[in-house]
Short mmCIF file of C-alpha atoms and ligand atoms in Angstrom, two decimals:
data_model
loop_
_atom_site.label_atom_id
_atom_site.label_comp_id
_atom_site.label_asym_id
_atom_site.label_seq_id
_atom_site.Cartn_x
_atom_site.Cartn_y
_atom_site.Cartn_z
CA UNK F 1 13.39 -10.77 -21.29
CA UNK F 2 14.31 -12.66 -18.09
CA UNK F 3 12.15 -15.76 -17.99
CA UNK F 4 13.47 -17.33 -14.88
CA UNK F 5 10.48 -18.15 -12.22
CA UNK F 6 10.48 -15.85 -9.09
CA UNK F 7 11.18 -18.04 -5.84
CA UNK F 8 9.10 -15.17 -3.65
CA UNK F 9 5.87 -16.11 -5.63
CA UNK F 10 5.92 -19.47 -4.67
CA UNK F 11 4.22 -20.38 -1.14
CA UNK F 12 6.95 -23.02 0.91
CA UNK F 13 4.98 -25.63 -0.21
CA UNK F 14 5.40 -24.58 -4.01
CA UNK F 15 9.35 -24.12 -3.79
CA UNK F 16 9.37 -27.40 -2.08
CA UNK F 17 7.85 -29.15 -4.96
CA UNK F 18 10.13 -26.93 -7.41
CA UNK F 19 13.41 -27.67 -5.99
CA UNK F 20 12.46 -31.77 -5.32
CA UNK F 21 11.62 -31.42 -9.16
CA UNK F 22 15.35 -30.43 -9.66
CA UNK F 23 16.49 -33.26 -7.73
CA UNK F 24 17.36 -31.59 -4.60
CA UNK F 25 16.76 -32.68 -1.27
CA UNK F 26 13.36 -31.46 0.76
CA UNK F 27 15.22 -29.85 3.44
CA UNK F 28 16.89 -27.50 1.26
CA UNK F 29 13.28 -25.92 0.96
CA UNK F 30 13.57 -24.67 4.90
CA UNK F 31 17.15 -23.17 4.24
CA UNK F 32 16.14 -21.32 1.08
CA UNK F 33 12.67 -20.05 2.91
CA UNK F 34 15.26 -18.59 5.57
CA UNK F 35 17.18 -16.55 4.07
CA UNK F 36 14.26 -15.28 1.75
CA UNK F 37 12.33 -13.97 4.73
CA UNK F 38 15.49 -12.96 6.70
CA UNK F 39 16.00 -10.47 3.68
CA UNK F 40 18.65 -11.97 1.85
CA UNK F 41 17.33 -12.23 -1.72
CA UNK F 42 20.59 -12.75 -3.45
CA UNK F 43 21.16 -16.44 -4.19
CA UNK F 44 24.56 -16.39 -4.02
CA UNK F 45 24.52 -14.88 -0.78
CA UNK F 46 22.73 -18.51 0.58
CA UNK F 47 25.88 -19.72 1.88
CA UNK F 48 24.77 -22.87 3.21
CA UNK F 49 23.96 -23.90 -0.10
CA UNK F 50 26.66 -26.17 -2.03
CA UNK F 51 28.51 -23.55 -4.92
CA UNK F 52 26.81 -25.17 -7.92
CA UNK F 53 23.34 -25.61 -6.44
CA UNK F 54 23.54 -21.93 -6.01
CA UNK F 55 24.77 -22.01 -10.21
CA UNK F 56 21.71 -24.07 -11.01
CA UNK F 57 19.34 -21.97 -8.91
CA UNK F 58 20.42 -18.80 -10.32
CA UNK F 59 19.96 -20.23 -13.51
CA UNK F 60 16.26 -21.02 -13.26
CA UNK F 61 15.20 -18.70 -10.05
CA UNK F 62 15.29 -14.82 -9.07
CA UNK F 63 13.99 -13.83 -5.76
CA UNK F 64 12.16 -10.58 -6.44
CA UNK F 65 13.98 -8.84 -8.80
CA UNK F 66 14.16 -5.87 -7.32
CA UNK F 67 17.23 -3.31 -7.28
CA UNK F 68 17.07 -0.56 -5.33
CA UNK F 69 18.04 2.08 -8.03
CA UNK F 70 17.74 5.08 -5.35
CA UNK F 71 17.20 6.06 -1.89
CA UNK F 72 16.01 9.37 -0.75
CA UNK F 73 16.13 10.73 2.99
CA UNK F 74 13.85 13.45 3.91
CA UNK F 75 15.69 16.09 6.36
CA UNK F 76 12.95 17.11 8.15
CA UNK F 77 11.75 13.32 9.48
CA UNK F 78 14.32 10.80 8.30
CA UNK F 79 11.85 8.93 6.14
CA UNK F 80 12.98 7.55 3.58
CA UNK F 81 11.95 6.72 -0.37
CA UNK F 82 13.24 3.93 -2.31
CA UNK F 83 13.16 3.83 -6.05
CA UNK F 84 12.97 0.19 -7.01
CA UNK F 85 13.73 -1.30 -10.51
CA UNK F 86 12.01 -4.16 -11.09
CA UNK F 87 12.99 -7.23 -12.95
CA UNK F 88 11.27 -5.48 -16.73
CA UNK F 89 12.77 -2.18 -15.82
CA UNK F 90 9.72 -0.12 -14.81
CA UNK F 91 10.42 1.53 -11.60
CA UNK F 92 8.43 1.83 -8.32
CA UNK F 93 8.74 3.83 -5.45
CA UNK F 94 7.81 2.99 -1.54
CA UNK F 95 8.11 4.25 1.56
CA UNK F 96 10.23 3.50 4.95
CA UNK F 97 8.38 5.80 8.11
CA UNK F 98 9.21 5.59 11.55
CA UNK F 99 6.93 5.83 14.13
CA UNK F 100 7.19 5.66 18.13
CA UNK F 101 5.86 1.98 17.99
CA UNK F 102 8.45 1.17 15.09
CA UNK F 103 9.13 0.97 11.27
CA UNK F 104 6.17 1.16 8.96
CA UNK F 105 6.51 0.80 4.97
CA UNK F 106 4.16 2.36 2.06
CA UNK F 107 4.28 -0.37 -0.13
CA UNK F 108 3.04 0.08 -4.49
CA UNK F 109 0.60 -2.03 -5.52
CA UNK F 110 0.79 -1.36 -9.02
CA UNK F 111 3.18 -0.05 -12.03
CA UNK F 112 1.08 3.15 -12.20
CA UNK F 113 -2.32 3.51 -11.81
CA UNK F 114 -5.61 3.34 -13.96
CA UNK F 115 -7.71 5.23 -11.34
CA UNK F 116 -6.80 8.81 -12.96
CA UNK F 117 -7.43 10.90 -9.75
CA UNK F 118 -6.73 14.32 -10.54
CA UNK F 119 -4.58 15.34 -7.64
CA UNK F 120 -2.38 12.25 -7.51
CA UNK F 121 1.01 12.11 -8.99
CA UNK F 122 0.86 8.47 -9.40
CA UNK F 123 -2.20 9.06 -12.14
CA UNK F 124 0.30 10.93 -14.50
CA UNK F 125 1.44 8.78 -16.59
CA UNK F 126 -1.10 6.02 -16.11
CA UNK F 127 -1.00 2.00 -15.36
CA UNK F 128 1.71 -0.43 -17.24
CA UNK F 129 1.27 -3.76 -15.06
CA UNK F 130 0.36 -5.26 -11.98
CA UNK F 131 3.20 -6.00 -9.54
CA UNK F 132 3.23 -9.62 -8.67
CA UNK F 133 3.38 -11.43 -4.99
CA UNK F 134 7.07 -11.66 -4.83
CA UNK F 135 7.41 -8.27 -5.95
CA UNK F 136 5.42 -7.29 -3.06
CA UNK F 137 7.34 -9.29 -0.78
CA UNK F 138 10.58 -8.17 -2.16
CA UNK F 139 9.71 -4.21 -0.88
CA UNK F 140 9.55 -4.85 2.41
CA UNK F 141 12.51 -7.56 2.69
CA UNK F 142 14.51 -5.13 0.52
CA UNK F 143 14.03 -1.98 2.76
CA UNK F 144 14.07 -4.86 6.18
CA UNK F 145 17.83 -5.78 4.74
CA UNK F 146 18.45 -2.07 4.01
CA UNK F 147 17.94 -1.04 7.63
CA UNK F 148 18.58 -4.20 9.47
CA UNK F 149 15.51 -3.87 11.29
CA UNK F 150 12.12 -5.33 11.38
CA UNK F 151 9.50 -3.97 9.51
CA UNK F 152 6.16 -3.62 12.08
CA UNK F 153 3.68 -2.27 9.73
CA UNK F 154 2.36 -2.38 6.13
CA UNK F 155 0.44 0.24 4.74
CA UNK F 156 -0.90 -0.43 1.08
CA UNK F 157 -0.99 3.27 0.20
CA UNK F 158 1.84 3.62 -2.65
CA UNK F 159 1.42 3.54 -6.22
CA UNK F 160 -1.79 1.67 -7.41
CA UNK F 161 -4.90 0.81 -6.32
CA UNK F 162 -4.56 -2.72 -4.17
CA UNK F 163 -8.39 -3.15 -4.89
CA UNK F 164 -7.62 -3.55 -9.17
CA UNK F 165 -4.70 -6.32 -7.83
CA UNK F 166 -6.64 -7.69 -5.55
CA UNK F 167 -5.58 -11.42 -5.24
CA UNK F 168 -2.13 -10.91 -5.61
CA UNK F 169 -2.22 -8.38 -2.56
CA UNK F 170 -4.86 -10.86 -0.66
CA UNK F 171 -1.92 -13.47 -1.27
CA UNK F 172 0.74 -10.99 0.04
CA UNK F 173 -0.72 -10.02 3.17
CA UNK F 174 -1.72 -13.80 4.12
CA UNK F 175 2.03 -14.45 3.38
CA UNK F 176 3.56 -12.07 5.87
CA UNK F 177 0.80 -13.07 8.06
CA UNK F 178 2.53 -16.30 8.19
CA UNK F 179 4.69 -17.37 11.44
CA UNK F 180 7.56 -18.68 9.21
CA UNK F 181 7.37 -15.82 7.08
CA UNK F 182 7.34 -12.24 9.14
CA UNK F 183 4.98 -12.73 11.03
CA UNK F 184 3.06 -9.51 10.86
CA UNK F 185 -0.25 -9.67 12.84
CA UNK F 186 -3.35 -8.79 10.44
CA UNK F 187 -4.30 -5.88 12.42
CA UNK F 188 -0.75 -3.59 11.63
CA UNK F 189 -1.73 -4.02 8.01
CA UNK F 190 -3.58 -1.27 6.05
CA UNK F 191 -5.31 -1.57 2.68
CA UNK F 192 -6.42 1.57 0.99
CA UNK F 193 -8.98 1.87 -1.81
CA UNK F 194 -10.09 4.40 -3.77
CA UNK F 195 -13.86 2.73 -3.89
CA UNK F 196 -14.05 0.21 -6.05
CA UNK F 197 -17.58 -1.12 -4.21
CA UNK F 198 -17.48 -5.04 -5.46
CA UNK F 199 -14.18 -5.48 -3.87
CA UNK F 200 -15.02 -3.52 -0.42
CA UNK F 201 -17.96 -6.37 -0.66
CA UNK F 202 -15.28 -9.15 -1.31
CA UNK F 203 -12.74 -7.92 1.28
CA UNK F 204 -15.17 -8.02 4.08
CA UNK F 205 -15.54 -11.41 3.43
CA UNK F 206 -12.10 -12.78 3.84
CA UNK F 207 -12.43 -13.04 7.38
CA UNK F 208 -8.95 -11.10 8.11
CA UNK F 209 -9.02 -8.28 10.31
CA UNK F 210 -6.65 -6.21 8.23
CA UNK F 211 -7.93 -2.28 8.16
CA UNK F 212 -9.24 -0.56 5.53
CA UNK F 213 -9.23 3.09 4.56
CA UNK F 214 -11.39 4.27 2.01
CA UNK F 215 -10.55 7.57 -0.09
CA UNK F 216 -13.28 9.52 0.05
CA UNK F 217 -12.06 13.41 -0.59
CA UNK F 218 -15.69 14.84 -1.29
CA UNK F 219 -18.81 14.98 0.39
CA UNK F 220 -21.15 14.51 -2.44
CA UNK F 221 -20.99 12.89 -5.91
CA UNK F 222 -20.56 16.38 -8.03
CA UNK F 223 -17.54 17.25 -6.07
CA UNK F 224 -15.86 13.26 -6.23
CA UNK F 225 -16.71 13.07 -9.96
CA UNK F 226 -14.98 16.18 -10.61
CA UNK F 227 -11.81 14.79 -8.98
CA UNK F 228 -12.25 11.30 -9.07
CA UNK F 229 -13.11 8.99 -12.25
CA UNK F 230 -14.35 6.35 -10.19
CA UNK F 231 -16.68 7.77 -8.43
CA UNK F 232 -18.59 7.70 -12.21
CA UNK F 233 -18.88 4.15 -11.83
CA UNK F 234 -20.34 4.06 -8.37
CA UNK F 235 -21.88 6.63 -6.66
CA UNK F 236 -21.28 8.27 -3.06
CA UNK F 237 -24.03 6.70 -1.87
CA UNK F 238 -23.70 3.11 -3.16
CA UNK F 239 -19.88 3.20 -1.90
CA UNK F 240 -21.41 4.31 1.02
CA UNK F 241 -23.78 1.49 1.33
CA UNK F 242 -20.43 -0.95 0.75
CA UNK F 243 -18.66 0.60 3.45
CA UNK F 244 -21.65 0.03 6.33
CA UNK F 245 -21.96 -3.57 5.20
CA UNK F 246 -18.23 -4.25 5.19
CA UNK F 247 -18.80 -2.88 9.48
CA UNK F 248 -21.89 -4.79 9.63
CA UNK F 249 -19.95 -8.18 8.52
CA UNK F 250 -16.83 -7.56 10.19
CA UNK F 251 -17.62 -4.78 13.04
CA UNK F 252 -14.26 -3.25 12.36
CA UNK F 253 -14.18 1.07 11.84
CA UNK F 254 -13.25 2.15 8.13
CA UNK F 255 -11.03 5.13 8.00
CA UNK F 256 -12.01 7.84 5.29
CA UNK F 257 -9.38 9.63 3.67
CA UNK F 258 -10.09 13.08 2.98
CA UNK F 259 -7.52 15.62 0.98
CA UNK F 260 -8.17 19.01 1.93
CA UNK F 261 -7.99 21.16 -1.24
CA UNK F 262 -8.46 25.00 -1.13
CA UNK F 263 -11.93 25.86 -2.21
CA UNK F 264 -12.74 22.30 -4.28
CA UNK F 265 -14.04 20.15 -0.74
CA UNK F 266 -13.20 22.49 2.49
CA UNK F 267 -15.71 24.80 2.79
CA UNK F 268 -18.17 24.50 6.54
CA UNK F 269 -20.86 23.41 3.87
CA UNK F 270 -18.93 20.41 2.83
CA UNK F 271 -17.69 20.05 6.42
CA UNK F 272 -21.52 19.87 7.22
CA UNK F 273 -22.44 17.64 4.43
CA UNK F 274 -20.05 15.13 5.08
CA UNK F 275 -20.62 15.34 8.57
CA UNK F 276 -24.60 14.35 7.94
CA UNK F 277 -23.37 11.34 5.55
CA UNK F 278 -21.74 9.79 8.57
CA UNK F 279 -22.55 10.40 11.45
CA UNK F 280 -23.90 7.43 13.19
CA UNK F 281 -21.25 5.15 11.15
CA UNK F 282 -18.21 3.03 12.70
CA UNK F 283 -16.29 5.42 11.20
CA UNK F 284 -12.51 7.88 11.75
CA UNK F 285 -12.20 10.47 9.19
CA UNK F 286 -8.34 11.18 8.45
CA UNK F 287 -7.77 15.08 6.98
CA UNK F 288 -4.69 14.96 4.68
CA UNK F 289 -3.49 18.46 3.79
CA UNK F 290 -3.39 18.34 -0.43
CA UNK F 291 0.01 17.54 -1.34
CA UNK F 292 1.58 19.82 -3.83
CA UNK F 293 1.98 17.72 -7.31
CA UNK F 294 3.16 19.40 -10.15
CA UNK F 295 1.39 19.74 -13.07
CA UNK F 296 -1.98 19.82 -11.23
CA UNK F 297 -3.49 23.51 -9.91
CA UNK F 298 -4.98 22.20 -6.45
CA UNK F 299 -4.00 24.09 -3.17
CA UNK F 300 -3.82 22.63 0.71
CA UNK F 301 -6.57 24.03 2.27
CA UNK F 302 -5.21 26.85 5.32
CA UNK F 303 -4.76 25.29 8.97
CA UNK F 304 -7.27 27.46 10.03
CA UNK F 305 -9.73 25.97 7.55
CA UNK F 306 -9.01 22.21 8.53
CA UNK F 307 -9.26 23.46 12.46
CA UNK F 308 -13.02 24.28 11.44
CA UNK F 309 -13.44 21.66 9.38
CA UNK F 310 -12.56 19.01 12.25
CA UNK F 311 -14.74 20.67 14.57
CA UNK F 312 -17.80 20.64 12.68
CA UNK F 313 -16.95 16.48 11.95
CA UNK F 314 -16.60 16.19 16.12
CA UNK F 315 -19.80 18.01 16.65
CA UNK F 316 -21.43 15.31 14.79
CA UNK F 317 -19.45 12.98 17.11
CA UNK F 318 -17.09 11.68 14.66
CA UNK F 319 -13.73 10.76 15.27
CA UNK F 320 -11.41 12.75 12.98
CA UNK F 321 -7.43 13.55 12.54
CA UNK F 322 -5.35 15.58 10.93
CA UNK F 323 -2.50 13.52 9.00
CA UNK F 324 1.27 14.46 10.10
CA UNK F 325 2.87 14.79 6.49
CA UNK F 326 6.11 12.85 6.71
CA UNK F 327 9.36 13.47 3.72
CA UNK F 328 7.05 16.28 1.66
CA UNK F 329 11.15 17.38 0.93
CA UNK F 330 11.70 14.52 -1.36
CA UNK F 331 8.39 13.64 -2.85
CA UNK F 332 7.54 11.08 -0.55
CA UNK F 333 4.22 12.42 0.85
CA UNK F 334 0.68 11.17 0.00
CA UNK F 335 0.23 11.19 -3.48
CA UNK F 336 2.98 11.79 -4.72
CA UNK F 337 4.91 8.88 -5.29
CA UNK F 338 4.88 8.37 -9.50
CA UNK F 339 6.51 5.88 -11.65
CA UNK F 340 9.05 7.40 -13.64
CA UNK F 341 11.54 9.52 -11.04
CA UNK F 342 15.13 8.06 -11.53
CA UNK F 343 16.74 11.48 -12.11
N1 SAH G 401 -5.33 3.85 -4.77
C1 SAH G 401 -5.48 3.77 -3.34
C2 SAH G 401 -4.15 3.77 -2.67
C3 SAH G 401 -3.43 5.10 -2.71
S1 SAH G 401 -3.29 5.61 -1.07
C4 SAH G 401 -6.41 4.84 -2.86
O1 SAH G 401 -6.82 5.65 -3.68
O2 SAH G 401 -6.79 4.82 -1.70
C5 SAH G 401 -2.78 7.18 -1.17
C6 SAH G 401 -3.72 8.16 -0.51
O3 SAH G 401 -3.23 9.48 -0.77
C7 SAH G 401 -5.12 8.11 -1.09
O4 SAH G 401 -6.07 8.43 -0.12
C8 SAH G 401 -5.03 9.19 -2.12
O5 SAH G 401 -6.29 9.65 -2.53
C9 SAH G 401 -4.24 10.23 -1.38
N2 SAH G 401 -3.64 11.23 -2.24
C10 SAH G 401 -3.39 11.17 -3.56
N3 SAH G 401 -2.84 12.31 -4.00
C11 SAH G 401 -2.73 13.11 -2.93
C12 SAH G 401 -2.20 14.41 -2.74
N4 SAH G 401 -1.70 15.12 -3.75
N5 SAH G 401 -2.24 14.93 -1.49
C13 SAH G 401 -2.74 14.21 -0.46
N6 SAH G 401 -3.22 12.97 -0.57
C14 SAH G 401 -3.23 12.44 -1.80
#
């Protein structure tokens, strides 16, 4: 078991303290916050450091822990999927798209996942651990010194549910927030949840204007129980209720996820239903063809039937996409990202 402390968990402030502890000078601190954010996470690589303050830091320090134990690029789109071993050995996988306004990256949140959807690959084989701050950090700097390019955009939309590690990815997103850090404005940051209503509460309240998407994928509580265990705990309506006071405290529009699966939620019914539930909210509904994930029997729904379905949601006046599916050829579309893949 490797002990040694990880030097992306600590704030500046923290590694300050840390290394003055050791005996080193303050303004060491700066240099090793440098190349941290710049990407460089090897501490030997810190060549402004004398040779055996490197020894001793290696000794005591890691900075994330990650290796990148694969890397996948889709044909079709040129996104890319990394397959990250962590510091224990459990592997996670994330995300590198680009996009006209520059790189985005679907970060995990989680080894696994507790939430047990029933159309999500990352459910399979269930939750081991929470990944820590610098193990969040270490994603994006990984894949930003991969590509030697910045990285724009977060989305939290990879393995786990941010919402069951919340303060560790509250800490992580005020972190690259930071102007010594990445700098990565609030507002190209993206937290998804699957509904977990106290925390939808508690988010609202932290007074950062980072967006929120909500997985919704039903229009009534006998369809989202059937495909969704959490919807047990709270119902439709009460995640509903969340989601109106999280605009009425922070007047920002949620986006609601919605997989389209052949003849479970896609009928002009559910269109209909879902369509009354809304309307009138500060609301964007996002239509995610079903990704195929083996082992599970659900079907996309036909382009013809998401055509209808999007018309009925803008007859109600609500403000609705269809999602552009980006590296389906290596496993790296919604919902299916898992946590054991290394062969
Ligand atoms: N746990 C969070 C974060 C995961 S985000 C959440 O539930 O929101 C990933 C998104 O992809 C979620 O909206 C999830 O419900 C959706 N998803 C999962 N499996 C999918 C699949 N097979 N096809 C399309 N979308 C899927």
């Amino acid at each position: 078991m490797d002990n040694r402390s990880d030097l992306l968990d600590m704030t500046f402030e923290e590694l300050k303290e840390a290394l003055t502890a050791m005996g080193f000078p303050a303004y060491r601190a700066k240099q090793i916050h440098q190349w941290l954010y710049s990407g460089r996470l090897d501490i030997n690589e810190m060549t402004n450091l004398p040779k055996n303050m490197r020894e001793r830091l290696s000794g005591e320090f890691i900075a994330g822990g990650l290796k990148i134990a694969k890397k996948l690029v889709s044909e079709i789109d040129g996104t890319r999927k990394y397959l990250f071993e962590l510091k224990d050995g459990n592997i996670i996988e994330s995300v590198l798209m680009k996009y006209r306004y520059g790189y985005s990256v679907c970060l995990s949140t989680q080894v696994g996942c507790r939430m047990g959807c029933a159309f999500c690959a990352s459910a399979g084989l269930g939750m081991v651990r929470n990944l820590t701050v610098g193990e969040l950090l270490a994603q994006v700097l990984a894949i930003s010194n991969d590509i030697g390019e910045r990285i724009g955009h977060i989305v939290l939309m990879g393995i786990g549910e941010p919402f069951d590690n919340y303060d560790n990815v509250l800490e992580f997103m005020r972190r690259i927030n930071r102007e010594d850090t990445l700098n990565i404005s609030f507002r190209k940051m993206t937290v998804s949840t699957c509904g977990i209503v106290p925390r939808i509460l508690e988010f609202a309240r932290e007074g950062i204007p980072v967006n929120l998407s909500v997985s919704l994928h039903a229009p009534n509580d006998e369809i989202r129980q059937r495909i969704m265990p959490i919807a047990r705990k709270w119902s439709f309506d009460e995640l509903l209720a969340a989601c109106k006071e999280y605009t009425k405290i922070t007047s920002r529009r949620i986006t609601y996820e919605y997989s389209m699966i052949e003849n479970v939620n896609d009928s002009a019914e559910h269109a209909k239903m879902l369509a009354e539930k809304l309307k009138g909210t500060l609301c964007h509904v996002n239509l995610i063809p079903v990704n195929k994930v083996e082992g599970t029997a659900f079907s996309k729904s036909s382009k013809a039937r998401i055509e209808d379905f999007r018309r009925t949601l803008e007859k109600y006046g609500i403000a609705v996409t269809v999602r552009r599916e980006l590296g389906s050829d290596i496993m790296a579309a919604c919902g299916q990202l898992r946590r054991n893949n290394i062969t």
